[in-house]
Amino acid sequence: MGEVEKMKKEAEGLKTEIEAARKAVHDTDMAAAAAGLAPAPRVQLKTRRTLKGHLAKIYAMHWCTDNKLMVSASQDGKLIIWDSHSGNKINAIPLKSSWVMTSAYAPSGNLVASGGLDNMCTVYNLKTPVVKIIKELDAHTGYLSCARFLNDADILTASGDTTCALWDIETGKQKTVFLNHIGDCMCLALSTDMNTFVSGACDSLAKLWDIRDGQCKQTFQGHTSDINAISFFPTGNAFITGSDDCTCKMYDIRSDQEVIGYQDAQLNSGVTSLALSMSGRLIFAGYDDFNCNIWDSLKGEKIGVLSGHDNRVSCTGVPSDGMCVCTGSWDSFLKIWN
Amino acid sequence: MVSKMSSKMAGSNNLINARRTVQQLRVEASIERIKVSKASADLMRYCGEHAKYDSLLMGIPTSENPFKDKKPCTIL
């Protein structure tokens, strides 16, 4: 048998072994385990702020760790820094390329980043008298779908070129390239200890990566279309994904499998974005049908909806103090709910 | 000569890819997995312990809500 044939046979054997090992620990699922749990209360949130200022579709938003400021990105070619309490705009940063797909706030509050169809991640300093570009991170060969700062020196990116990368902002070079997806990478989420991250891609897979050694440690199947959104559960032992297949799923890292799905026969719009409440009990998922649905993460039931946008909800975010949820839309508005 | 070279290259690419796939699967197969019942119990316990701090779940008294509706001020 040729070597390639031998390798293919070994690969098939390993896949069977992995499936069997997953099955062996699948003694229940999350919904069954939570059957006896009191249901989450019916959640009815009100719009507290409607942030008006963008002139075109909003594609991304990200909270600052101070729980007050947030950055939003629109294809009107601007990043806006908002004070969510007053509703005032603190900064409007013009973008070199208006085809923006992601924005990120550094944990320090000193920097923000943006990127999109220009294939670059641009990092800005907010603390100079006039906001300045400090670096253009240019090496991806496909669009930038997501960026997240580890700190003021390091940033992770996900790209349509099927890779994720860890960059040294000062040198502008990629420190590590994460290679394993076979479809455009659409989203990433960093673990709180910053040793690992998870990514979702158009190959319908989610992957867990070790930041230090660059290795893909685990691959999670189940979705049947592009994974557009991903977020860690607060313990870091599980994560939630949202997909064009109109469902969200929770995967447990230590069981190495899907433990519950969030779907409804009447929902036939793709999931664009998601965010979790502070305890992890509530999932806020933005959909193409203009709504943001609220799911009980443990029981898998839909317990509320945020209606109010006049177009697709493209981004969702809950600040670290859990005091509200922000939705951003193609209708050009951001709304703050609690 | 050129076609023989390129099919040799394609052949070795196939082998490199096949080796990489096996290498990756070996890493993924080697992990320890815990029972879903234990994973679920841990998730439920976390939610239970932290529910009281979850403002979106519990609701926020108006006096403590930084986003409470701004009332218009009239200056007399």
Coordinates of C-alpha atoms in Angstrom, one line a residue:
Chain A
M1 CA 0.0 0.0 0.0
G2 CA 1.4 3.4 -0.9
E3 CA 2.2 5.8 1.9
V4 CA -0.6 8.2 1.1
E5 CA -3.1 5.2 1.3
K6 CA -1.6 4.1 4.6
M7 CA -2.0 7.7 6.0
K8 CA -5.6 7.9 4.8
K9 CA -6.4 4.6 6.5
E10 CA -4.8 5.8 9.7
A11 CA -6.8 9.1 9.5
E12 CA -10.0 7.2 9.1
G13 CA -9.1 5.0 12.1
L14 CA -8.4 8.1 14.2
K15 CA -11.7 9.8 13.3
T16 CA -13.5 6.6 14.3
E17 CA -11.6 6.5 17.6
I18 CA -12.5 10.2 18.4
E19 CA -16.2 9.6 17.6
A20 CA -16.2 6.5 19.9
A21 CA -14.4 8.4 22.7
R22 CA -17.0 11.2 22.5
K23 CA -19.9 8.8 22.5
A24 CA -18.4 7.0 25.5
V25 CA -18.7 10.2 27.6
H26 CA -22.1 11.2 26.2
D27 CA -24.1 9.9 29.2
T28 CA -26.6 12.8 28.9
D29 CA -26.9 16.2 27.3
M30 CA -27.2 19.7 28.8
A31 CA -31.0 20.0 28.3
A32 CA -31.7 16.6 30.0
A33 CA -29.3 17.5 32.9
A34 CA -31.1 20.8 33.4
A35 CA -34.6 19.4 33.2
G36 CA -35.1 19.8 36.9
L37 CA -33.8 23.3 37.0
A38 CA -36.2 26.2 37.5
P39 CA -36.7 28.0 34.2
A40 CA -35.0 31.4 33.8
P41 CA -37.5 34.2 34.3
R42 CA -39.2 35.6 31.2
V43 CA -36.7 38.3 30.2
Q44 CA -38.2 41.6 29.0
L45 CA -35.6 44.3 28.4
K46 CA -36.2 47.9 27.3
T47 CA -34.2 50.0 25.0
R48 CA -32.5 52.6 27.2
R49 CA -30.4 54.3 24.5
T50 CA -30.5 54.5 20.8
L51 CA -27.1 55.7 19.5
K52 CA -27.5 57.6 16.3
G53 CA -24.6 58.8 14.3
H54 CA -23.4 56.3 11.8
L55 CA -24.6 56.9 8.2
A56 CA -24.5 53.3 6.9
K57 CA -24.6 49.6 8.1
I58 CA -22.9 48.9 11.4
Y59 CA -20.8 45.8 11.2
A60 CA -19.1 45.5 14.6
M61 CA -19.1 46.8 18.2
H62 CA -16.9 46.1 21.2
W63 CA -17.2 47.2 24.8
C64 CA -14.3 48.8 26.7
T65 CA -13.4 47.1 30.0
D66 CA -14.6 50.3 31.8
N67 CA -18.2 49.2 31.0
K68 CA -19.0 52.7 29.8
L69 CA -17.1 53.3 26.5
M70 CA -17.6 51.3 23.4
V71 CA -16.4 51.3 19.8
S72 CA -18.5 50.7 16.7
A73 CA -17.6 50.3 13.1
S74 CA -19.7 51.2 10.1
Q75 CA -19.3 51.0 6.3
D76 CA -19.8 54.8 6.4
G77 CA -16.0 54.6 6.9
K78 CA -16.0 55.6 10.6
L79 CA -15.1 54.1 14.0
I80 CA -17.1 55.9 16.7
I81 CA -16.2 55.8 20.3
W82 CA -19.4 56.2 22.4
D83 CA -20.0 57.1 26.0
S84 CA -22.9 54.6 26.5
H85 CA -24.2 56.3 29.7
S86 CA -24.6 59.8 28.2
G87 CA -25.1 58.6 24.6
N88 CA -22.4 61.1 23.5
K89 CA -19.8 60.5 20.8
I90 CA -16.3 60.8 22.3
N91 CA -14.4 60.2 19.0
A92 CA -15.1 59.7 15.3
I93 CA -12.2 58.1 13.6
P94 CA -12.1 58.1 9.8
L95 CA -11.0 54.8 8.2
K96 CA -8.7 54.5 5.2
S97 CA -10.9 51.7 3.9
S98 CA -14.7 51.9 4.6
W99 CA -15.1 48.1 4.0
V100 CA -14.8 47.4 7.7
M101 CA -15.9 44.1 9.3
T102 CA -14.5 44.2 12.8
S103 CA -13.5 46.5 15.6
A104 CA -11.9 45.9 19.0
Y105 CA -11.1 47.8 22.2
A106 CA -7.9 47.0 24.0
P107 CA -8.4 46.0 27.7
S108 CA -6.3 49.0 28.7
G109 CA -8.7 51.4 26.9
N110 CA -5.6 52.9 25.2
L111 CA -6.0 51.4 21.7
V112 CA -8.7 50.3 19.3
A113 CA -8.4 48.3 16.1
S114 CA -10.3 47.8 12.9
G115 CA -10.1 45.7 9.7
G116 CA -12.1 44.3 6.8
L117 CA -11.8 43.9 3.1
D118 CA -8.4 45.8 3.1
N119 CA -7.0 42.5 4.6
M120 CA -5.3 44.6 7.3
C121 CA -5.7 45.2 10.9
T122 CA -5.2 48.9 11.8
V123 CA -4.3 49.8 15.4
Y124 CA -5.1 53.3 16.7
N125 CA -3.9 55.1 19.8
L126 CA -6.8 56.9 21.5
K127 CA -4.6 58.7 24.0
T128 CA -2.7 61.1 21.7
P129 CA -4.3 64.6 21.3
V130 CA -5.6 63.5 17.9
V131 CA -6.3 59.7 17.4
K132 CA -3.3 58.3 15.5
I133 CA -2.7 55.1 13.6
I134 CA 0.2 53.3 15.4
K135 CA 0.4 50.3 13.1
E136 CA -1.1 48.7 10.0
L137 CA -0.8 44.9 10.4
D138 CA -0.5 43.7 6.8
A139 CA 0.1 40.0 6.0
H140 CA -3.2 38.3 5.7
T141 CA -4.2 37.4 2.1
G142 CA -7.9 37.6 2.8
Y143 CA -10.3 39.9 4.6
L144 CA -10.1 40.6 8.3
S145 CA -13.2 39.2 10.0
C146 CA -12.3 39.6 13.6
A147 CA -9.6 41.1 15.9
R148 CA -9.1 40.9 19.7
F149 CA -6.4 42.5 21.8
L150 CA -4.6 40.4 24.4
N151 CA -2.9 43.6 25.7
D152 CA -1.4 46.8 24.2
A153 CA 1.4 44.7 22.6
D154 CA -0.4 41.7 21.2
I155 CA -3.5 41.2 19.0
L156 CA -5.2 38.1 17.5
T157 CA -6.9 38.2 14.1
A158 CA -9.1 35.9 12.1
S159 CA -9.1 36.1 8.3
G160 CA -10.9 35.1 5.2
D161 CA -7.5 33.5 4.1
T162 CA -8.5 30.6 6.5
T163 CA -5.8 31.5 9.1
C164 CA -5.8 33.2 12.5
A165 CA -2.7 35.1 13.6
L166 CA -1.0 36.5 16.7
W167 CA 0.7 39.8 16.0
D168 CA 3.4 41.8 17.8
I169 CA 1.9 45.3 17.4
E170 CA 5.2 47.1 17.9
T171 CA 7.1 45.3 15.1
G172 CA 4.0 44.8 13.0
K173 CA 4.9 41.1 12.4
Q174 CA 3.0 37.9 12.9
K175 CA 4.4 36.0 15.9
T176 CA 2.3 32.9 15.3
V177 CA 0.0 31.7 12.4
F178 CA -2.8 29.3 13.3
L179 CA -3.3 27.0 10.4
N180 CA -5.9 24.3 10.2
H181 CA -9.3 25.7 9.1
I182 CA -10.3 24.9 5.5
G183 CA -12.7 27.8 5.1
D184 CA -12.7 31.5 5.8
C185 CA -12.3 32.2 9.6
M186 CA -15.2 34.4 10.6
C187 CA -14.8 34.9 14.4
L188 CA -12.7 34.3 17.4
A189 CA -12.9 34.5 21.2
L190 CA -10.1 34.7 23.7
S191 CA -10.1 32.7 27.0
T192 CA -9.8 34.8 30.1
D193 CA -6.4 33.3 31.0
M194 CA -5.2 34.2 27.4
N195 CA -3.6 30.9 26.9
T196 CA -6.2 29.7 24.4
F197 CA -8.7 30.9 21.9
V198 CA -11.5 29.4 19.9
S199 CA -12.3 30.2 16.3
G200 CA -15.3 29.6 14.0
A201 CA -15.1 29.3 10.2
C202 CA -17.0 28.8 6.9
D203 CA -15.9 25.1 7.1
S204 CA -18.7 24.9 9.8
L205 CA -16.0 23.9 12.4
A206 CA -15.0 25.5 15.6
K207 CA -11.4 25.0 16.8
L208 CA -9.6 25.4 20.1
W209 CA -6.0 26.7 19.8
D210 CA -3.1 27.0 22.2
I211 CA -1.7 30.5 21.8
R212 CA 1.8 29.6 22.9
D213 CA 2.6 26.6 20.7
G214 CA 0.3 27.6 17.8
Q215 CA -1.4 24.2 17.7
C216 CA -5.0 23.3 17.1
K217 CA -5.9 21.2 20.1
Q218 CA -9.5 20.3 19.4
T219 CA -12.0 20.5 16.6
F220 CA -15.8 20.7 17.2
Q221 CA -18.3 19.6 14.6
G222 CA -22.1 19.9 14.4
H223 CA -22.9 23.0 12.5
T224 CA -23.9 22.6 8.8
S225 CA -22.9 26.1 7.6
D226 CA -20.6 29.0 8.3
I227 CA -20.0 29.8 12.0
N228 CA -20.3 33.6 12.3
A229 CA -20.1 34.2 16.0
I230 CA -18.4 32.6 19.0
S231 CA -18.1 33.4 22.7
F232 CA -16.7 31.7 25.8
F233 CA -18.9 30.7 28.7
P234 CA -17.6 32.5 31.8
T235 CA -15.9 29.4 33.2
G236 CA -13.8 29.0 30.1
N237 CA -14.7 25.4 29.9
A238 CA -17.4 25.8 27.3
F239 CA -18.2 28.1 24.4
I240 CA -21.2 29.1 22.3
T241 CA -21.3 29.4 18.5
G242 CA -23.8 31.0 16.1
S243 CA -24.2 30.0 12.5
D244 CA -25.7 30.6 9.1
D245 CA -27.5 27.2 9.7
C246 CA -29.9 29.3 12.0
T247 CA -28.8 27.6 15.2
C248 CA -26.5 28.3 18.1
K249 CA -24.7 25.5 19.9
M250 CA -22.8 25.1 23.2
Y251 CA -19.7 23.0 23.1
D252 CA -18.0 21.8 26.2
I253 CA -14.2 21.7 25.9
R254 CA -13.5 19.0 28.5
S255 CA -16.2 16.6 27.0
D256 CA -14.9 17.6 23.5
Q257 CA -18.5 17.8 22.0
E258 CA -21.7 19.7 21.5
V259 CA -23.8 19.6 24.7
I260 CA -26.9 21.6 23.6
G261 CA -28.3 23.3 20.6
Y262 CA -30.5 26.4 20.4
Q263 CA -32.9 26.3 17.6
D264 CA -36.6 26.8 16.7
A265 CA -38.5 25.5 13.7
Q266 CA -39.8 29.0 13.0
L267 CA -36.4 30.5 13.0
N268 CA -34.9 30.4 9.5
S269 CA -32.5 33.2 9.6
G270 CA -28.8 33.0 10.1
V271 CA -27.1 34.0 13.4
T272 CA -24.8 36.9 13.0
S273 CA -23.5 37.6 16.5
L274 CA -23.9 36.6 20.1
A275 CA -23.1 37.6 23.7
L276 CA -23.6 36.0 27.1
S277 CA -24.9 37.6 30.3
M278 CA -22.5 37.6 33.2
S279 CA -23.6 34.3 34.8
G280 CA -23.7 32.6 31.4
R281 CA -27.4 31.8 31.8
L282 CA -28.6 34.1 29.0
I283 CA -27.5 34.1 25.4
F284 CA -28.3 37.1 23.3
A285 CA -28.1 36.1 19.6
G286 CA -28.5 38.5 16.7
Y287 CA -30.2 37.2 13.6
D288 CA -30.6 38.2 9.9
D289 CA -34.3 38.6 10.6
F290 CA -33.7 41.9 12.5
N291 CA -34.2 40.4 15.9
C292 CA -32.0 39.5 18.8
N293 CA -33.3 36.3 20.5
I294 CA -32.7 35.5 24.2
W295 CA -32.0 31.9 25.0
D296 CA -31.7 30.0 28.3
S297 CA -28.3 28.6 27.9
L298 CA -28.9 25.6 30.2
K299 CA -32.4 24.5 29.1
G300 CA -32.2 25.5 25.4
E301 CA -35.4 27.5 25.5
K302 CA -36.1 30.8 23.9
I303 CA -37.1 33.2 26.7
G304 CA -37.3 36.6 25.1
V305 CA -36.6 38.8 22.1
L306 CA -35.2 42.2 21.5
S307 CA -37.1 43.8 18.7
G308 CA -36.6 47.3 17.5
H309 CA -34.1 47.3 14.7
D310 CA -35.2 47.8 11.1
N311 CA -32.6 45.7 9.6
R312 CA -30.2 42.8 10.4
V313 CA -28.6 42.7 13.8
S314 CA -24.9 42.5 13.0
C315 CA -23.3 42.7 16.3
T316 CA -24.0 42.1 20.0
G317 CA -22.0 42.8 23.2
V318 CA -22.4 42.6 26.9
P319 CA -19.9 44.7 29.0
S320 CA -17.9 42.9 31.7
D321 CA -20.1 44.2 34.5
G322 CA -23.2 42.6 32.8
M323 CA -25.3 45.7 33.2
C324 CA -26.8 45.8 29.7
V325 CA -26.6 44.4 26.2
C326 CA -25.8 46.4 23.1
T327 CA -27.1 45.5 19.7
G328 CA -25.8 47.1 16.4
S329 CA -27.6 46.9 13.1
W330 CA -27.5 47.4 9.4
D331 CA -30.1 50.1 10.2
S332 CA -27.2 52.2 11.3
F333 CA -28.2 52.4 15.0
L334 CA -26.9 50.8 18.2
K335 CA -29.3 50.1 21.0
I336 CA -28.6 49.6 24.7
W337 CA -31.0 47.3 26.5
N338 CA -31.6 46.3 30.1
Chain B
M1 CA 10.4 16.2 -18.1
V2 CA 8.3 19.1 -16.7
S3 CA 5.1 17.1 -16.4
K4 CA 7.0 14.3 -14.6
M5 CA 8.4 16.9 -12.2
S6 CA 5.0 18.5 -11.5
S7 CA 3.3 15.2 -10.9
K8 CA 6.1 14.3 -8.5
M9 CA 5.6 17.6 -6.7
A10 CA 1.8 16.9 -6.5
G11 CA 2.5 13.5 -5.2
S12 CA 4.8 14.8 -2.4
N13 CA 2.2 17.5 -1.6
N14 CA -0.4 14.8 -1.2
L15 CA 1.9 13.0 1.2
I16 CA 2.7 16.1 3.2
N17 CA -1.0 16.9 3.5
A18 CA -1.9 13.3 4.5
R19 CA 0.9 13.3 7.1
R20 CA -0.3 16.7 8.5
T21 CA -3.9 15.4 8.7
V22 CA -2.8 12.3 10.6
Q23 CA -0.6 14.3 12.9
Q24 CA -3.5 16.7 13.8
L25 CA -5.9 13.8 14.4
R26 CA -3.4 12.1 16.7
V27 CA -3.3 15.3 18.8
E28 CA -7.1 15.5 18.9
A29 CA -7.5 11.8 19.7
S30 CA -5.1 11.9 22.6
I31 CA -7.1 14.2 25.0
E32 CA -8.9 13.1 28.1
R33 CA -12.6 13.6 28.0
I34 CA -14.9 14.1 30.9
K35 CA -18.5 12.9 31.1
V36 CA -21.1 15.3 29.8
S37 CA -23.1 14.8 33.0
K38 CA -20.1 16.3 34.9
A39 CA -19.6 19.1 32.4
S40 CA -23.3 20.0 32.6
A41 CA -23.3 19.9 36.4
D42 CA -20.3 22.3 36.5
L43 CA -22.0 24.7 34.1
M44 CA -25.3 24.6 36.1
R45 CA -23.4 25.2 39.3
Y46 CA -21.6 28.2 37.9
C47 CA -24.9 29.7 36.7
G48 CA -26.5 29.0 40.0
E49 CA -23.7 30.6 42.0
H50 CA -23.5 33.7 39.9
A51 CA -27.2 34.3 39.1
K52 CA -27.5 36.9 41.8
Y53 CA -24.8 39.1 40.2
D54 CA -26.4 38.8 36.7
S55 CA -28.3 42.1 36.2
L56 CA -29.9 41.1 33.0
L57 CA -31.3 38.0 34.6
M58 CA -32.4 39.5 37.9
G59 CA -33.4 43.0 36.7
I60 CA -31.9 46.3 38.0
P61 CA -33.6 48.7 40.4
T62 CA -34.1 52.0 38.6
S63 CA -32.0 53.9 41.2
E64 CA -29.0 51.7 40.3
N65 CA -29.4 51.6 36.6
P66 CA -26.8 53.7 34.9
F67 CA -28.9 53.6 31.7
K68 CA -32.2 54.7 33.3
D69 CA -34.3 56.9 31.1
K70 CA -33.1 60.4 31.1
K71 CA -35.8 62.8 32.2
P72 CA -36.0 66.1 30.5
C73 CA -34.9 69.0 32.7
T74 CA -36.7 72.3 32.7
I75 CA -34.9 75.3 34.0
L76 CA -37.4 77.5 35.7

